[in-house]
Short mmCIF file of C-alpha atoms and ligand atoms in Angstrom, two decimals:
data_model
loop_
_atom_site.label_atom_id
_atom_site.label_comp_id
_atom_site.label_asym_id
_atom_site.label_seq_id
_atom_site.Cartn_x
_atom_site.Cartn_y
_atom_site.Cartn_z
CA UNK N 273 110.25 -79.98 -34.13
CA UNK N 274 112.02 -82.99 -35.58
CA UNK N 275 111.21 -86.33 -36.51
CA UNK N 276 111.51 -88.97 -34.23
CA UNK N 277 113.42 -90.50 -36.97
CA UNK N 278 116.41 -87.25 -37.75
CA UNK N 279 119.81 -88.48 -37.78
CA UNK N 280 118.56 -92.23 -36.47
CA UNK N 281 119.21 -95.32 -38.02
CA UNK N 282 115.95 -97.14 -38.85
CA UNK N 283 116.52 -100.72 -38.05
CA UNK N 284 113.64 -102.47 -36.73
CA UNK N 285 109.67 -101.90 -36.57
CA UNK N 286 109.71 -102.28 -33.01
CA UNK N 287 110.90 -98.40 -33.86
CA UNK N 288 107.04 -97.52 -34.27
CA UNK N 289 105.92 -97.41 -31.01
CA UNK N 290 102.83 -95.31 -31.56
CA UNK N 291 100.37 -94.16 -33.96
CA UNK N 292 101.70 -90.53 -34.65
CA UNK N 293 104.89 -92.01 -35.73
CA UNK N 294 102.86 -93.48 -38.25
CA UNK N 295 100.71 -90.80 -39.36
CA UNK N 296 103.97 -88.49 -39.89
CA UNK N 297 105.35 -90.77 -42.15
CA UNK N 298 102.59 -91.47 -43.75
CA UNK N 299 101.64 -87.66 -44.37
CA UNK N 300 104.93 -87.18 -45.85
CA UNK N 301 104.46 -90.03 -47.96
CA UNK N 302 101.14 -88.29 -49.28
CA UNK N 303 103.14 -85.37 -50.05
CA UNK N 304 105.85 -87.40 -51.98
CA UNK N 305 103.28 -89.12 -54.26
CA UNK N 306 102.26 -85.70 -55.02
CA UNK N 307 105.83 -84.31 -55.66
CA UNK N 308 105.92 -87.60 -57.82
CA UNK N 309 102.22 -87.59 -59.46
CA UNK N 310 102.59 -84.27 -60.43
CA UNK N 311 106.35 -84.16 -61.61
CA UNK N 312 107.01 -81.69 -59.64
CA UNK N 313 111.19 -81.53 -58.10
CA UNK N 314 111.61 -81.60 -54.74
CA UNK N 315 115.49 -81.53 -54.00
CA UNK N 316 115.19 -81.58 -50.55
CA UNK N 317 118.49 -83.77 -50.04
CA UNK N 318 120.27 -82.03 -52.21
CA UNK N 319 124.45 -81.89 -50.99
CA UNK N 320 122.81 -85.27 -49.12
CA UNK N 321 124.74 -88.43 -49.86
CA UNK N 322 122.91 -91.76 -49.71
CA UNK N 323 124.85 -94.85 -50.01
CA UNK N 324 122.90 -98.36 -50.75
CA UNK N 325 124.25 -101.55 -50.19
CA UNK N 326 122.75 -104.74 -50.85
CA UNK N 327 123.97 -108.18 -50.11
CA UNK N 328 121.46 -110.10 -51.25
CA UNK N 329 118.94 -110.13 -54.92
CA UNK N 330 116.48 -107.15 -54.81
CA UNK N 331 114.14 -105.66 -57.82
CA UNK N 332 111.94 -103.20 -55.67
CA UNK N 333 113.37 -101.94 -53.15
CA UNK N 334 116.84 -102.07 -54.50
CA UNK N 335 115.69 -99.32 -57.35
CA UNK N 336 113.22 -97.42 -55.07
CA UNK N 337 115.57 -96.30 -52.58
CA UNK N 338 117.95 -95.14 -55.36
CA UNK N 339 115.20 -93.92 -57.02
CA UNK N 340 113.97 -92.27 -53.93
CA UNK N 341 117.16 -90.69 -52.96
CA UNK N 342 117.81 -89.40 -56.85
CA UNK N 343 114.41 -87.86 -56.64
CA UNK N 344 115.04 -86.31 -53.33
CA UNK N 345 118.45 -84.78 -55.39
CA UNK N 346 120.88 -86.69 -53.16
CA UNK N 347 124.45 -87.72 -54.43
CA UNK N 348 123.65 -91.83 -54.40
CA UNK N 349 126.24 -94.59 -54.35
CA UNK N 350 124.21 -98.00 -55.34
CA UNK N 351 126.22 -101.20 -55.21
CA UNK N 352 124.56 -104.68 -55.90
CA UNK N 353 126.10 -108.08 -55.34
CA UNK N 354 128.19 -106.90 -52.40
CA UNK N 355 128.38 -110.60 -51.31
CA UNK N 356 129.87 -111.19 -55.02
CA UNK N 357 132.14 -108.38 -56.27
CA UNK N 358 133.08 -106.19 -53.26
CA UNK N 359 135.74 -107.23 -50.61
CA UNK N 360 132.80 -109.29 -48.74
CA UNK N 361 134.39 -111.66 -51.50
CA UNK N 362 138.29 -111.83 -50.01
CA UNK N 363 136.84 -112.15 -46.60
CA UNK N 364 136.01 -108.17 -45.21
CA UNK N 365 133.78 -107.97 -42.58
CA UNK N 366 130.55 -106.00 -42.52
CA UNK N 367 131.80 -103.32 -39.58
CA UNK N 368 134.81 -102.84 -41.98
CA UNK N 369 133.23 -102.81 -45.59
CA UNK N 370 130.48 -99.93 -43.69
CA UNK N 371 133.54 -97.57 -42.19
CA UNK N 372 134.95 -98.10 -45.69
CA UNK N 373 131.86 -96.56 -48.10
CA UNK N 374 131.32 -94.21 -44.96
CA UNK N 375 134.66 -92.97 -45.52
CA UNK N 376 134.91 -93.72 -49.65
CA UNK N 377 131.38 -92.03 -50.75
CA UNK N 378 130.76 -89.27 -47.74
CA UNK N 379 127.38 -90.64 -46.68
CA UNK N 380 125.40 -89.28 -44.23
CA UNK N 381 122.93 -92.28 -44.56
CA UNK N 382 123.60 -96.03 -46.01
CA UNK N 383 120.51 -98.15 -46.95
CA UNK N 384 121.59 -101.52 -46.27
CA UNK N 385 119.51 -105.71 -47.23
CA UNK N 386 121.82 -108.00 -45.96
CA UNK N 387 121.34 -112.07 -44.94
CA UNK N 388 121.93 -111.67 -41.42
CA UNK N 389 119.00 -110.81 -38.80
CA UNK N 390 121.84 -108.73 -36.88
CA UNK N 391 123.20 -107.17 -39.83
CA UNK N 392 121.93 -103.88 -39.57
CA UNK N 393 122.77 -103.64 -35.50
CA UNK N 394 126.10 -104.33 -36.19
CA UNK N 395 126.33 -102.00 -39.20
CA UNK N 396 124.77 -99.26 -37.11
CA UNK N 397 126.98 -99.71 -34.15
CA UNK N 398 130.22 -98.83 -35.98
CA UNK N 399 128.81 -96.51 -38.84
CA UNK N 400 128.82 -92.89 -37.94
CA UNK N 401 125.86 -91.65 -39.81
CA UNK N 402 121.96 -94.04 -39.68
CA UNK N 403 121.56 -97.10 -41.20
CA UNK N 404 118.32 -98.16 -43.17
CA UNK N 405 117.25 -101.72 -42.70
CA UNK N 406 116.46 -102.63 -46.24
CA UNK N 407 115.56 -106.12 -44.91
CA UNK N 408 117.68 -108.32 -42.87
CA UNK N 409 117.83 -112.09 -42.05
CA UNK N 410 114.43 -113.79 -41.71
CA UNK N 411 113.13 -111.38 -39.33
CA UNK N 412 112.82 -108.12 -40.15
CA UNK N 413 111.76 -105.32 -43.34
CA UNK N 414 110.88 -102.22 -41.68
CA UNK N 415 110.32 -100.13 -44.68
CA UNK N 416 108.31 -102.84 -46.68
CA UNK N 417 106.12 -102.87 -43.57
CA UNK N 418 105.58 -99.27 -43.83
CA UNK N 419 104.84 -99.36 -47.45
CA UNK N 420 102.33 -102.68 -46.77
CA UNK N 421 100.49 -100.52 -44.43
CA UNK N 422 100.37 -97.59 -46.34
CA UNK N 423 98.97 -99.83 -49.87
CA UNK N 424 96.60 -100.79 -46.78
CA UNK N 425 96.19 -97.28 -45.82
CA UNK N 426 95.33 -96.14 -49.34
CA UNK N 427 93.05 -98.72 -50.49
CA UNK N 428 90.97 -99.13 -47.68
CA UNK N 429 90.47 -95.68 -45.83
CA UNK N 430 91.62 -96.80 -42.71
CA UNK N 431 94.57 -99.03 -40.92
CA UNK N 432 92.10 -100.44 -38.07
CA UNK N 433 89.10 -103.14 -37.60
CA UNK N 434 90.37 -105.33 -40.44
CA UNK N 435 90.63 -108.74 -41.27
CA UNK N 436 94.25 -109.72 -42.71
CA UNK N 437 94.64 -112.84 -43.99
CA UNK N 438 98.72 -113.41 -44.18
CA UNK N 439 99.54 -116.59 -46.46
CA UNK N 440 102.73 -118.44 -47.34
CA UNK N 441 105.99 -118.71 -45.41
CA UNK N 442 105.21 -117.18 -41.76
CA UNK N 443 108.75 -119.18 -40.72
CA UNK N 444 111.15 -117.34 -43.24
CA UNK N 445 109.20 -114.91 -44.87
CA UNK N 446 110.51 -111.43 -43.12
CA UNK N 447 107.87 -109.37 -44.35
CA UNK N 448 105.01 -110.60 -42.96
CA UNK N 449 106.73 -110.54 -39.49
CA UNK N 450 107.36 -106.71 -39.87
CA UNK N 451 104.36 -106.23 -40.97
CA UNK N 452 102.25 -108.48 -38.21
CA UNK N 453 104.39 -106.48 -35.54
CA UNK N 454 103.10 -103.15 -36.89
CA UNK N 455 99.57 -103.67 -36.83
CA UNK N 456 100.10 -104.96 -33.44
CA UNK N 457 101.07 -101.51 -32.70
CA UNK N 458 98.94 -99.45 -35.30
CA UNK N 459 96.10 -101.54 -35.73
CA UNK N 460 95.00 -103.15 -32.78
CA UNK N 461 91.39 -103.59 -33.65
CA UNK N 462 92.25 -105.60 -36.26
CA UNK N 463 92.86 -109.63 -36.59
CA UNK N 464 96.03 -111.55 -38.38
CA UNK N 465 95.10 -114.73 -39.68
CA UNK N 466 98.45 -116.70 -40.78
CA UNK N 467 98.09 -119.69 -43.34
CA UNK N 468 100.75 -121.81 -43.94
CA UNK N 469 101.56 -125.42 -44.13
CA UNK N 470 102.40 -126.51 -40.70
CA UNK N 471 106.30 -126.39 -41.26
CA UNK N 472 106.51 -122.83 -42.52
CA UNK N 473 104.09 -121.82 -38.84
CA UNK N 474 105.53 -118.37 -37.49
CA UNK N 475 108.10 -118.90 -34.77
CA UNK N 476 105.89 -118.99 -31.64
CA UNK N 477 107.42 -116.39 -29.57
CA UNK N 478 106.36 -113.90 -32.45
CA UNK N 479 102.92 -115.04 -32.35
CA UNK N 480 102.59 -114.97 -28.45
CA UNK N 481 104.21 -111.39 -28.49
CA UNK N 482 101.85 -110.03 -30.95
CA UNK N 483 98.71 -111.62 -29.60
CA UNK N 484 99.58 -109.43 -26.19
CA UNK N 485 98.25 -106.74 -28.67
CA UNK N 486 96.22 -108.00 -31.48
CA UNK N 487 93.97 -110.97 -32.38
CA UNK N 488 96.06 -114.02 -34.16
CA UNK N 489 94.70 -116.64 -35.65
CA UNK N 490 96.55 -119.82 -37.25
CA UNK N 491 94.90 -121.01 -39.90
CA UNK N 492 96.54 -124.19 -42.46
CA UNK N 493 93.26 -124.25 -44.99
CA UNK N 494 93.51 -120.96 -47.29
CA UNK N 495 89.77 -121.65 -48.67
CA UNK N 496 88.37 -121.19 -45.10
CA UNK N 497 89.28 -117.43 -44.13
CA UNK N 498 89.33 -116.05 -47.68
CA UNK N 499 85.21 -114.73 -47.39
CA UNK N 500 85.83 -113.30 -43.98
CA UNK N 501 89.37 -111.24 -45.64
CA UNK N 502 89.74 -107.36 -46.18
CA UNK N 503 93.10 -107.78 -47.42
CA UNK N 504 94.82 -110.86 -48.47
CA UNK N 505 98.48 -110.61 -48.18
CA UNK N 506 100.53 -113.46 -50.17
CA UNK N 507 104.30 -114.32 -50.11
CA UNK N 508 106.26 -117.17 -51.95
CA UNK N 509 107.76 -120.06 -50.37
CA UNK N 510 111.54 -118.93 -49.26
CA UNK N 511 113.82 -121.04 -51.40
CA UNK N 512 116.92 -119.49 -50.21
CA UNK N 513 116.51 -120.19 -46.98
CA UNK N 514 116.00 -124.17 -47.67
CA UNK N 515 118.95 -124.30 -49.51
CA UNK N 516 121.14 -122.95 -47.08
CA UNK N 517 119.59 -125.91 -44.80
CA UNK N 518 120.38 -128.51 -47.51
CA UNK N 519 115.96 -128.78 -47.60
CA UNK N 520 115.19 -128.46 -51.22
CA UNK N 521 112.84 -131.61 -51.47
CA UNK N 522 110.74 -129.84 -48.84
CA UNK N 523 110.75 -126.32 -50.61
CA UNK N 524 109.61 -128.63 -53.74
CA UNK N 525 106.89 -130.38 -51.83
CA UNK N 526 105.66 -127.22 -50.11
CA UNK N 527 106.44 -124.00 -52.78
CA UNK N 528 102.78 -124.61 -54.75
CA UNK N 529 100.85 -125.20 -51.41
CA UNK N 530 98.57 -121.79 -51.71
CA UNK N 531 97.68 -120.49 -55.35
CA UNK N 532 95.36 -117.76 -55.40
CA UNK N 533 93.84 -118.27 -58.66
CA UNK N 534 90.50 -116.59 -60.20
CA UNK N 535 88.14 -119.55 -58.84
CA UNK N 536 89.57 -118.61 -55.05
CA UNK N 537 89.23 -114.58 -55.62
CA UNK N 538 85.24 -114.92 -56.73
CA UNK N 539 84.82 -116.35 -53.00
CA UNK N 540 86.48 -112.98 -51.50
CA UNK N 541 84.37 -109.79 -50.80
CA UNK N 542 84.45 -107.12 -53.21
CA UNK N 543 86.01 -104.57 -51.35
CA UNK N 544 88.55 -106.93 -50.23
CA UNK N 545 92.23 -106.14 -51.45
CA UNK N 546 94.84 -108.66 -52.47
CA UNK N 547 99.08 -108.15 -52.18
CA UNK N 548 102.08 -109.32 -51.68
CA UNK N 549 105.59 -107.97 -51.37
CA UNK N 550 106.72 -109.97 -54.78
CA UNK N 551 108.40 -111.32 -56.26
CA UNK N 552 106.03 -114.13 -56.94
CA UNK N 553 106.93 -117.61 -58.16
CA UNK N 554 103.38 -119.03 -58.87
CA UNK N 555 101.49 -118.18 -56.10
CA UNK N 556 98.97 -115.56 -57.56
CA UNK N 557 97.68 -116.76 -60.81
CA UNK N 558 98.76 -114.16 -63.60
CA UNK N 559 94.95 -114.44 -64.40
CA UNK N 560 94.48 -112.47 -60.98
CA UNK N 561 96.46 -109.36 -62.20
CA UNK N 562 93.25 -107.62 -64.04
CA UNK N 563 91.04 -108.25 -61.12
CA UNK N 564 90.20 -104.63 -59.86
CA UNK N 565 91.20 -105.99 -55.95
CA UNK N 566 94.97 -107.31 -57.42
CA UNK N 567 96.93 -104.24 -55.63
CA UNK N 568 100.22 -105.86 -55.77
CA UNK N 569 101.67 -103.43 -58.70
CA UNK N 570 100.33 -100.36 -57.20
CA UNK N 571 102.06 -101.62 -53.53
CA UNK N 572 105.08 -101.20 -55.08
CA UNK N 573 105.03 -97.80 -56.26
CA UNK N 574 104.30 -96.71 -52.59
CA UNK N 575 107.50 -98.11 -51.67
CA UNK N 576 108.95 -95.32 -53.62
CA UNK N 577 106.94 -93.02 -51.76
CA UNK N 578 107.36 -94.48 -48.21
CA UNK N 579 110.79 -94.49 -49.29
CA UNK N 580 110.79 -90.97 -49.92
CA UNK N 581 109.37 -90.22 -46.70
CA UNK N 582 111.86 -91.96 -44.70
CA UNK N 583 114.85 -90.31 -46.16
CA UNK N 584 113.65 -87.06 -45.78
CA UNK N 585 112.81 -87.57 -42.39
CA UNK N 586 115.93 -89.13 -40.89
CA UNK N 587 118.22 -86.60 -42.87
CA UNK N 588 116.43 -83.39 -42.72
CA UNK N 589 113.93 -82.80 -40.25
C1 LIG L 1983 110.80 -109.43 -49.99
C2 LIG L 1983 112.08 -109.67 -49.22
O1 LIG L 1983 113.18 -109.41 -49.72
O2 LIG L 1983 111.96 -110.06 -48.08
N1 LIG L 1983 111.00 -108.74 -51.19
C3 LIG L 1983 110.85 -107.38 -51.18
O3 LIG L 1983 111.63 -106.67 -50.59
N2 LIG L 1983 109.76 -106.85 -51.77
C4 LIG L 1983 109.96 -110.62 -50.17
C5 LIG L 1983 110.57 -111.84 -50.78
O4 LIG L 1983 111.72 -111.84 -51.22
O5 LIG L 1983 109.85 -112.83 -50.84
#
């Protein structure tokens, strides 16, 4: 039988309805670390052609879906700084510039990060193979939710009854809203705790949706919740997005609001876990990174994996 996921375009975590979804991914993504861990190949893609377009800055996920789809033994087209030095630049629009590397590289998937939260809808509804949503907007990172909750997965033994302490920028930050929405769905036993300065809150009609499903707490005082954390999940302060709204004095006065430094992780349990999506710009002390619970290296690498997963499923079974 084939994946919910063959020959769809994954756009948006509201995709992962229910828990099986989850768990085939996730086994897949078991088998890929081995394939991986144990250098063995695994061309499954091979004759595939994976094209990956991204329209804004990217370090991770950027190089793990072409590393993903290289591994896999697709054909890969990569192009960075689409915005910059494609025809984005004389004025193309998205639906056009997608028919074009359709038609130009012979894709039968493109893996596309781009600024708008409708970016990957509109790419999807003109492109004649699926679209992966690489992160759009403000709103949405479906695979870095998959790869959160697999790090989660991993480390922990389990998805449910935990306590996730979210902390940062709930208004721009994308990740944290894919993410929130999927334990919503996968993890319902489990309770979000946001922290942020009151500015950077998470747009209410997210929080009302998810607490139809899970337990949400608001929370503006980091040192309160961090005791009662499983996993603490941190993101930096969005800069871009204040620019765009000419607000750079209040990304200055607001950017070093949570620092998780070494006196804050000695008052967390000692099973608890600590991540973020990265990149960080101050936020987690460097002096955190040999703490045994610092997971945010090892989160990374399961992108790769998750990654791995993904393709495979929406091109070949
Ligand atoms: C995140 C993003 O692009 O939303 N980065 C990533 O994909 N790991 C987080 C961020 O930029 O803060």
């Amino acid at each position: 039988m084939s994946s919910f996921l063959y020959q769809k375009s994954y756009i948006s975590i509201d995709q992962i309805t229910k828990t099986s979804q989850l768990e085939e991914i996730f086994t897949l993504a078991q088998e890929m670390k081995q394939v991986v861990e144990m250098g063995k190949v695994n061309e499954a893609l091979k004759g595939k052609s994976v094209a990956v377009l991204f329209y804004q800055p990217s370090t991770r996920t950027f190089s793990s879906f072409v590393a993903a789809a290289n591994r896999l033994g697709a054909y890969v087209t990569a192009i960075h700084g689409m915005e910059e030095y494609s025809s984005v630049a004389k004025g193309e629009t998205l639906e056009d510039t997608i028919r074009s590397i359709y038609q130009t590289t012979g894709a039968d998937a493109v893996v596309l990060r781009h600024p708008e939260n409708e970016s990957s809808v509109r790419a999807a509804s003109v492109s004649p193979v699926p679209i992966i949503n690489a992160g759009s907007g403000t709103l949405e990172h479906p695979t870095q939710a998959l790869l959160d909750l697999y790090t989660i997965y991993e480390n922990m033994g389990r998805i449910n009854n935990l306590n996730i302490v979210m902390v940062g920028d709930m208004l721009y930050g994308r990740t944290i809203k894919s993410l929130a929405k999927l334990l919503a769905v996968c993890s319902p036993k489990s309770t979000i705790t946001m922290v942020s300065p009151t500015e950077l809150k998470a747009p209410p009609e997210l929080v009302a949706t998810l607490k139809k499903k899970i337990r949400v707490e608001e929370e503006t005082d980091l040192t309160k919740v961090l005791a009662k954390a499983d996993v603490v999940y941190m993101t930096r302060v969005q800069k871009e997005w204040f620019e765009k709204e000419g607000k750079i004095a209040e990304y200055e006065r607001l950017k070093q609001r949570y620092v998780l430094d070494t006196s804050l992780v000695k008052t967390m349990k000692s099973k608890a876990i600590i991540m973020h999506p990265l990149p960080r710009v101050g936020e987690i002390d460097m002096a955190v990174d040999s703490d045994p619970r610092a997971k945010y290296f090892e989160q990374m690498r399961f992108g790769l994996y998750v990654r791995m997963a993904l393709l495979k499923l929406i091109l070949i079974r």
